[in-house]
Structures are given as C-alpha cells and as structure tokens.
PDB file of C-alpha atoms in Angstrom:
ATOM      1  CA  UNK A 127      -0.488 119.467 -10.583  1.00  0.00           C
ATOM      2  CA  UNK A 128      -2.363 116.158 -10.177  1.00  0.00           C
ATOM      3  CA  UNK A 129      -2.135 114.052  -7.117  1.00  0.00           C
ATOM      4  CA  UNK A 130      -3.149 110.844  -6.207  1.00  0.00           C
ATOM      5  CA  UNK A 131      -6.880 110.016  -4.909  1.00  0.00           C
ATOM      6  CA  UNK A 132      -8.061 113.458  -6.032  1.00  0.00           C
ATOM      7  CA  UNK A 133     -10.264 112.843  -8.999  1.00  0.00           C
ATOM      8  CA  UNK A 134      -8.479 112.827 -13.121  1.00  0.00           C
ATOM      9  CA  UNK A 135      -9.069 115.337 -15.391  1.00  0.00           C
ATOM     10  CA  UNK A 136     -12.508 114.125 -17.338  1.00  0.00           C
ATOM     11  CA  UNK A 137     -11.968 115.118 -21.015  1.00  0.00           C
ATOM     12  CA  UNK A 138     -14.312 114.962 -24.220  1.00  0.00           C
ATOM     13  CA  UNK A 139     -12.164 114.097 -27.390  1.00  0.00           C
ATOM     14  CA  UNK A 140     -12.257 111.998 -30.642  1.00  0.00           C
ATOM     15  CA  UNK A 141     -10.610 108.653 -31.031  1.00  0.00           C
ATOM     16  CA  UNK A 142      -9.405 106.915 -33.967  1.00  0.00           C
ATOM     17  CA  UNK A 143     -12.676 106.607 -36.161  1.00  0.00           C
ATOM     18  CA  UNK A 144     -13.258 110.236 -35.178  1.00  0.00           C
ATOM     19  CA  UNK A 145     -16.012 109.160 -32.369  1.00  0.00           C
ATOM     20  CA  UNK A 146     -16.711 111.872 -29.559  1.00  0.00           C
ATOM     21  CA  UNK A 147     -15.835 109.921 -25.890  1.00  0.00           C
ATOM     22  CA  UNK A 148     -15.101 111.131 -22.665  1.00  0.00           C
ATOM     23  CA  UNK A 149     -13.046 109.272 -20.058  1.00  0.00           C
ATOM     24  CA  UNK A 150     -16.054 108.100 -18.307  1.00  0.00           C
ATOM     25  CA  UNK A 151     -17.186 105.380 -21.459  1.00  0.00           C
ATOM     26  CA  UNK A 152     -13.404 104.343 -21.709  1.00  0.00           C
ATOM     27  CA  UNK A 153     -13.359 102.798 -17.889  1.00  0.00           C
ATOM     28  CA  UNK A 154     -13.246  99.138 -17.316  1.00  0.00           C
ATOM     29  CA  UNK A 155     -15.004  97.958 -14.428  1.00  0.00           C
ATOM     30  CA  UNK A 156     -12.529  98.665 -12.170  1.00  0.00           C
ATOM     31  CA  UNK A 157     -10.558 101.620 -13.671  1.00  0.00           C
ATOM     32  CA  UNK A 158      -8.611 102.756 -17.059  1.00  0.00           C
ATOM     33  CA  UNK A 159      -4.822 103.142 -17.567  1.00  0.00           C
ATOM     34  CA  UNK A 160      -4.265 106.415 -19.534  1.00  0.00           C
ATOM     35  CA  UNK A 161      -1.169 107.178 -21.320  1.00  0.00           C
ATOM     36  CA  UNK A 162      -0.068 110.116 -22.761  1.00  0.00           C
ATOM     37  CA  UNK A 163       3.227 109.534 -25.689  1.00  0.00           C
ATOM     38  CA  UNK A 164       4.582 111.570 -27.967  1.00  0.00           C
ATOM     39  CA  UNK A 165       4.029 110.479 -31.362  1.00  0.00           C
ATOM     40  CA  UNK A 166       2.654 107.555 -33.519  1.00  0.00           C
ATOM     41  CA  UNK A 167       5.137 105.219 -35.378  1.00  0.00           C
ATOM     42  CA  UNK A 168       8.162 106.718 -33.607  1.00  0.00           C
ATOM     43  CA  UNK A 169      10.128 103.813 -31.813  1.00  0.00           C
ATOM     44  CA  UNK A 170       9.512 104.327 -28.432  1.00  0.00           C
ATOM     45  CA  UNK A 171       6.189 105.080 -28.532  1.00  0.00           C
ATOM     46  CA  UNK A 172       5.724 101.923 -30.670  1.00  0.00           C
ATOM     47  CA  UNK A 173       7.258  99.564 -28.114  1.00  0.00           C
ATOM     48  CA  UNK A 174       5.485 101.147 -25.384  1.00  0.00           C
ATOM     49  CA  UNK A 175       1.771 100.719 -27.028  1.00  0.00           C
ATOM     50  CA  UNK A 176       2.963  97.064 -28.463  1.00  0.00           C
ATOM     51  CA  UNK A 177       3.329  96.248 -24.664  1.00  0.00           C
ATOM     52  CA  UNK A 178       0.352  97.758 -23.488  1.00  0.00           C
ATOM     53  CA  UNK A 179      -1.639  95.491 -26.823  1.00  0.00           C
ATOM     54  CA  UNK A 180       0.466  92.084 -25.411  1.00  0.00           C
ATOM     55  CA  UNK A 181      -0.874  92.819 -21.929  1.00  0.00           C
ATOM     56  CA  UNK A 182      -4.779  94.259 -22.568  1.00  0.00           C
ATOM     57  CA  UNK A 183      -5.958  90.872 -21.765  1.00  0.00           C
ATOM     58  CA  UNK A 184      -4.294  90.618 -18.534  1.00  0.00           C
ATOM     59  CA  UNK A 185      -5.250  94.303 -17.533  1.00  0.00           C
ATOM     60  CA  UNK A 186      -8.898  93.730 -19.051  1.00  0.00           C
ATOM     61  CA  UNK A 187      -8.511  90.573 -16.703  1.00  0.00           C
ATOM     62  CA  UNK A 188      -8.066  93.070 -13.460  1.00  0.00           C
ATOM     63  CA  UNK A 189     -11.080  95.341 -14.906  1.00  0.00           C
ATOM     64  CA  UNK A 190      -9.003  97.968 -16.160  1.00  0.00           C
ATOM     65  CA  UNK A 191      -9.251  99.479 -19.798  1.00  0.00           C
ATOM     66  CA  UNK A 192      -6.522 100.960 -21.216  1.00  0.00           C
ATOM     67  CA  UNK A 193      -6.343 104.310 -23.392  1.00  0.00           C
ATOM     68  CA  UNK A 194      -3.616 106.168 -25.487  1.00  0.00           C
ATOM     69  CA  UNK A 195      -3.522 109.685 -26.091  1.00  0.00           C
ATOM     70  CA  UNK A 196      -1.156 112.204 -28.099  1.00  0.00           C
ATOM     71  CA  UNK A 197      -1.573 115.188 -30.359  1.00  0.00           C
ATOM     72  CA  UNK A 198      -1.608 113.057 -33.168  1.00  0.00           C
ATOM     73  CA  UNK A 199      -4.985 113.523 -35.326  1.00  0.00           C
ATOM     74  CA  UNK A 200      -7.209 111.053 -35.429  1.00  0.00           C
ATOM     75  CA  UNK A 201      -6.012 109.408 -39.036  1.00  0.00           C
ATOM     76  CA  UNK A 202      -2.501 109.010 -37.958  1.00  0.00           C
ATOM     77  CA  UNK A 203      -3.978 106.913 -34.396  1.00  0.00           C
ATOM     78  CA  UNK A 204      -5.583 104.977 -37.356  1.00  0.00           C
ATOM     79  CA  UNK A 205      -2.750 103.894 -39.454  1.00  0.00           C
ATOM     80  CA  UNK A 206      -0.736 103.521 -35.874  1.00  0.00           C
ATOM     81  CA  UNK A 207      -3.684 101.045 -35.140  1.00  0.00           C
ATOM     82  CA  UNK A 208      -3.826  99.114 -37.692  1.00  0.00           C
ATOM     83  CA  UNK A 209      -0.063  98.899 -38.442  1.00  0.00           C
ATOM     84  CA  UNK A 210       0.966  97.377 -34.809  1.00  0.00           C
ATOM     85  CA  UNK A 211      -2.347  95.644 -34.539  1.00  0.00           C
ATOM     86  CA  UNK A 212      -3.736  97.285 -31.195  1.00  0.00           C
ATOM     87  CA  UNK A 213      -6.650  96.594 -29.519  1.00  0.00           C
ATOM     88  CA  UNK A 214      -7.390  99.662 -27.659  1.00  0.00           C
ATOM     89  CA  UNK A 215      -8.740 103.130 -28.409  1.00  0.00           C
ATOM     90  CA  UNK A 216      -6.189 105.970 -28.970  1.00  0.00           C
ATOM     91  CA  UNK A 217      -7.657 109.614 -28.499  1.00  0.00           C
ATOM     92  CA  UNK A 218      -6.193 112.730 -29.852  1.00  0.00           C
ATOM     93  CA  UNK A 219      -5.508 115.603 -28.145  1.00  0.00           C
ATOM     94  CA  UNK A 220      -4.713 118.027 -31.397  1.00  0.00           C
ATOM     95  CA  UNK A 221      -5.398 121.265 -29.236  1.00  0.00           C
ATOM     96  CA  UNK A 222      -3.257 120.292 -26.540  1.00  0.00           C
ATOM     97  CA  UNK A 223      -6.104 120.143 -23.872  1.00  0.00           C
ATOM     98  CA  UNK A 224      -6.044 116.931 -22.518  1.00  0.00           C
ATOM     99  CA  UNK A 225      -2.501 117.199 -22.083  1.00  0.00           C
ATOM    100  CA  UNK A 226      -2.391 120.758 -20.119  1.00  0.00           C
ATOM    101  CA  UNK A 227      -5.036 119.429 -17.832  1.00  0.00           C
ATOM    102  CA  UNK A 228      -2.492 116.376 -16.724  1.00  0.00           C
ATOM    103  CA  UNK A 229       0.459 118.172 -16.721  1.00  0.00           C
ATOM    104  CA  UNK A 230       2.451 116.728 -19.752  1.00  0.00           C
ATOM    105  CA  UNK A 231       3.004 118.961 -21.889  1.00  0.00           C
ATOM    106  CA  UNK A 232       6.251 120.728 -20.850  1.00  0.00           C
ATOM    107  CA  UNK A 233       9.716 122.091 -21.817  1.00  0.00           C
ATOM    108  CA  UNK A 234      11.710 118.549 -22.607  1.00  0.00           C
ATOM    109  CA  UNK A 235      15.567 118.680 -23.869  1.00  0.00           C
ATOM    110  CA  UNK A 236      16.083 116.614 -27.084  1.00  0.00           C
ATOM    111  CA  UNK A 237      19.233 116.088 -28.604  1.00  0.00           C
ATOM    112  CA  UNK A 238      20.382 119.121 -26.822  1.00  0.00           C
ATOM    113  CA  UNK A 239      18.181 121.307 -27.975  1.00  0.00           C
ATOM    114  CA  UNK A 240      14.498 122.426 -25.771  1.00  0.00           C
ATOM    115  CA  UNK A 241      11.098 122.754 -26.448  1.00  0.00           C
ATOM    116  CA  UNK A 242       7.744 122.187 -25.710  1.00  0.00           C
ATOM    117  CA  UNK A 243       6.523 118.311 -25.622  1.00  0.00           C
ATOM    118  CA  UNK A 244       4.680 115.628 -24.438  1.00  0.00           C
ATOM    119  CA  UNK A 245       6.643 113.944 -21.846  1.00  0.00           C
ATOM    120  CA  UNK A 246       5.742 109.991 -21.860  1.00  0.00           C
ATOM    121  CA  UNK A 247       3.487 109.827 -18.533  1.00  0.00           C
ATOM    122  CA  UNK A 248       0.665 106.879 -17.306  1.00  0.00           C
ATOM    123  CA  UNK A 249      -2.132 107.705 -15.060  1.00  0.00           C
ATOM    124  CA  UNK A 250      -3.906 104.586 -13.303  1.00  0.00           C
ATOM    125  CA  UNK A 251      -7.542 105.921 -12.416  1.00  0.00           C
ATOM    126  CA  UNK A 252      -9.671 103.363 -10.379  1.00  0.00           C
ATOM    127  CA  UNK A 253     -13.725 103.504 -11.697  1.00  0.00           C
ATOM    128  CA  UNK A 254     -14.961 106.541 -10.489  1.00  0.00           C
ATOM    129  CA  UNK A 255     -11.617 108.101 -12.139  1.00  0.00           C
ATOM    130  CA  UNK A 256      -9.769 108.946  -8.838  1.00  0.00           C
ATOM    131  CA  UNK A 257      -5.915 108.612  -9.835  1.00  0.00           C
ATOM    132  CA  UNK A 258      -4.192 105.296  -7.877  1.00  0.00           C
ATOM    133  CA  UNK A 259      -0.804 106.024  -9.129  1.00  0.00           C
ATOM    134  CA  UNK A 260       1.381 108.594 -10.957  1.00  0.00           C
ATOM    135  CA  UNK A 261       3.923 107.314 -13.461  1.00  0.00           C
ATOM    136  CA  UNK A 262       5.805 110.444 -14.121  1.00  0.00           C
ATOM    137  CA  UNK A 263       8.661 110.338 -17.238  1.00  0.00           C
ATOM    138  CA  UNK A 264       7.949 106.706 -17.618  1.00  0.00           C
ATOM    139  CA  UNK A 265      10.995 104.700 -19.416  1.00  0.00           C
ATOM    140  CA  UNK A 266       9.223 102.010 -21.555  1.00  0.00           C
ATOM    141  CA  UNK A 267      11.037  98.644 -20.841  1.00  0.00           C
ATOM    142  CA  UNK A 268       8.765  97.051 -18.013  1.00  0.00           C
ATOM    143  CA  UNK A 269       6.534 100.249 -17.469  1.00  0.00           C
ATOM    144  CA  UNK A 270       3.271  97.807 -18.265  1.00  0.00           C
ATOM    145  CA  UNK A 271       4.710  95.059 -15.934  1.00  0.00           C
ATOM    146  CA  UNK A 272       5.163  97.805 -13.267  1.00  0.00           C
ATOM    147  CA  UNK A 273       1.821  98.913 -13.717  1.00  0.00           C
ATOM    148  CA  UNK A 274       0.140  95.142 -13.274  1.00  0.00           C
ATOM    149  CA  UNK A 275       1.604  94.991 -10.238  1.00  0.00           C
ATOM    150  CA  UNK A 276       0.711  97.905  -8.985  1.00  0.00           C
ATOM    151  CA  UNK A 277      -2.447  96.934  -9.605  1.00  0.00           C
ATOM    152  CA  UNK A 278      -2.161  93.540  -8.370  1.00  0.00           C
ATOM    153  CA  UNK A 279      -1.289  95.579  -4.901  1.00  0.00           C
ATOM    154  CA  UNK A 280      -4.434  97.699  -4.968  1.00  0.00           C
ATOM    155  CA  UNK A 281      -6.334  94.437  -5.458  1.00  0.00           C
ATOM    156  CA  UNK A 282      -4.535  92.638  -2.868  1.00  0.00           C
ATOM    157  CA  UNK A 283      -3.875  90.275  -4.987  1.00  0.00           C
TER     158      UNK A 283
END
C-alpha cells in the first residue's frame, strides 16, 4: 500500500496519441495530480475530468500538472478528449499495471453485484514524485476544490 512522503509508483505508458511517457515528463514544476477513474464517457467520470479541465489553469497556476489514467485504450482517451474538450493528457493503463502498483484496482460492489475495478482514487505527488496526499474512493462533487486547497496548505498559501 502507498503512503504519504514515500516516493509514487513511476510508470512508462502511452497517452492519447499513443506517445510513450513516464510520470517524470508529466510533472509541473511543483508536482502532478494523478487520477485513476473508471471509464471514459461514463457520467461520473465525465464530471470528474470536466472539473479537473475548468480548474487546469488554476492548478497549472500552483505548478502542478494534472494526469488521467484508466484501462481505457488509447483511442477511446481520444474521443473522451476531444468530446469534453480537455486539456490534459490521459494515459492508459490496458494491462492493469499502473493501477496494481497504486492500489486501485480492487473488488468494488456495483449494483449489488462484485467484481474487480478501478476504484476512483487521486494521488497529489510534489516534483520529485513523493505522494503529499491520498484521496482514497474520492466522490466527485468538490474533489478538485478539495485538492486546491490542499495544495494551497502545502504552499502556505
């Protein structure tokens, strides 16, 4: 299990256009927000990366990138993309990799019935990718205003 101040998980994957990154080139100057969903074009995960698009310019503003991932493959981030308009890269995590190695993937109950899932989590890494804060079964409504002031608090500002 992760904890915070040891260092993230650094991960090699493909974004949207089908580019290799690693976590590393996604940081802002002062850290990335990663955030693992469940699935493009559902409705929560929609309203949860709309916020995170109506806020990038406040969290670019603190030095902090921001990054989506799910299992999705990379041509489903890219209609997701262009469909809500974001302005941020969304990785996919197709063998599941990325999301053993942060703990998300797990046994969720839906509609009654379980099974295995990615269960909506945020990590906030400062630059050299130590995690701040754990946001663990995040609800969506004010999860990005919860996270600006959190870092608004590390900042002291």
């Amino acid at each position: 299990m992760l904890e915070v101040g040891k260092k993230a998980p650094n991960f090699t994957s493909v974004n949207q256009n089908g580019e290799k990154v690693k976590l590393a080139d996604l940081t802002g100057k002062n850290g990335v927000v990663v955030y693992f969903y469940p699935r493009d074009m559902t409705p929560g995960c929609t309203t949860e990366a709309c916020d995170f698009r109506d806020n990038f310019a406040r969290l670019k503003k603190f030095g902090y990138n921001v990054v989506g991932i799910s299992k999705d493959n990379p041509k489903s981030h890219t209609k997701f993309i262009e469909k809500q308009e974001l302005n941020f890269d969304l990785i996919s995590d197709e063998s599941g990799e990325i999301c053993e190695a942060y703990g998300v993937w797990r046994e969720k109950v839906f509609m009654g019935r379980k099974g295995m899932g990615i269960v909506r989590s945020t990590f906030l890494l400062d630059g050299s990718l130590k995690i701040k804060k754990i946001y663990d079964s995040v609800k969506v409504k004010g999860h990005v205003e919860e996270i600006i002031k959190d870092i608004q608090e590390i900042q002291g500002k």
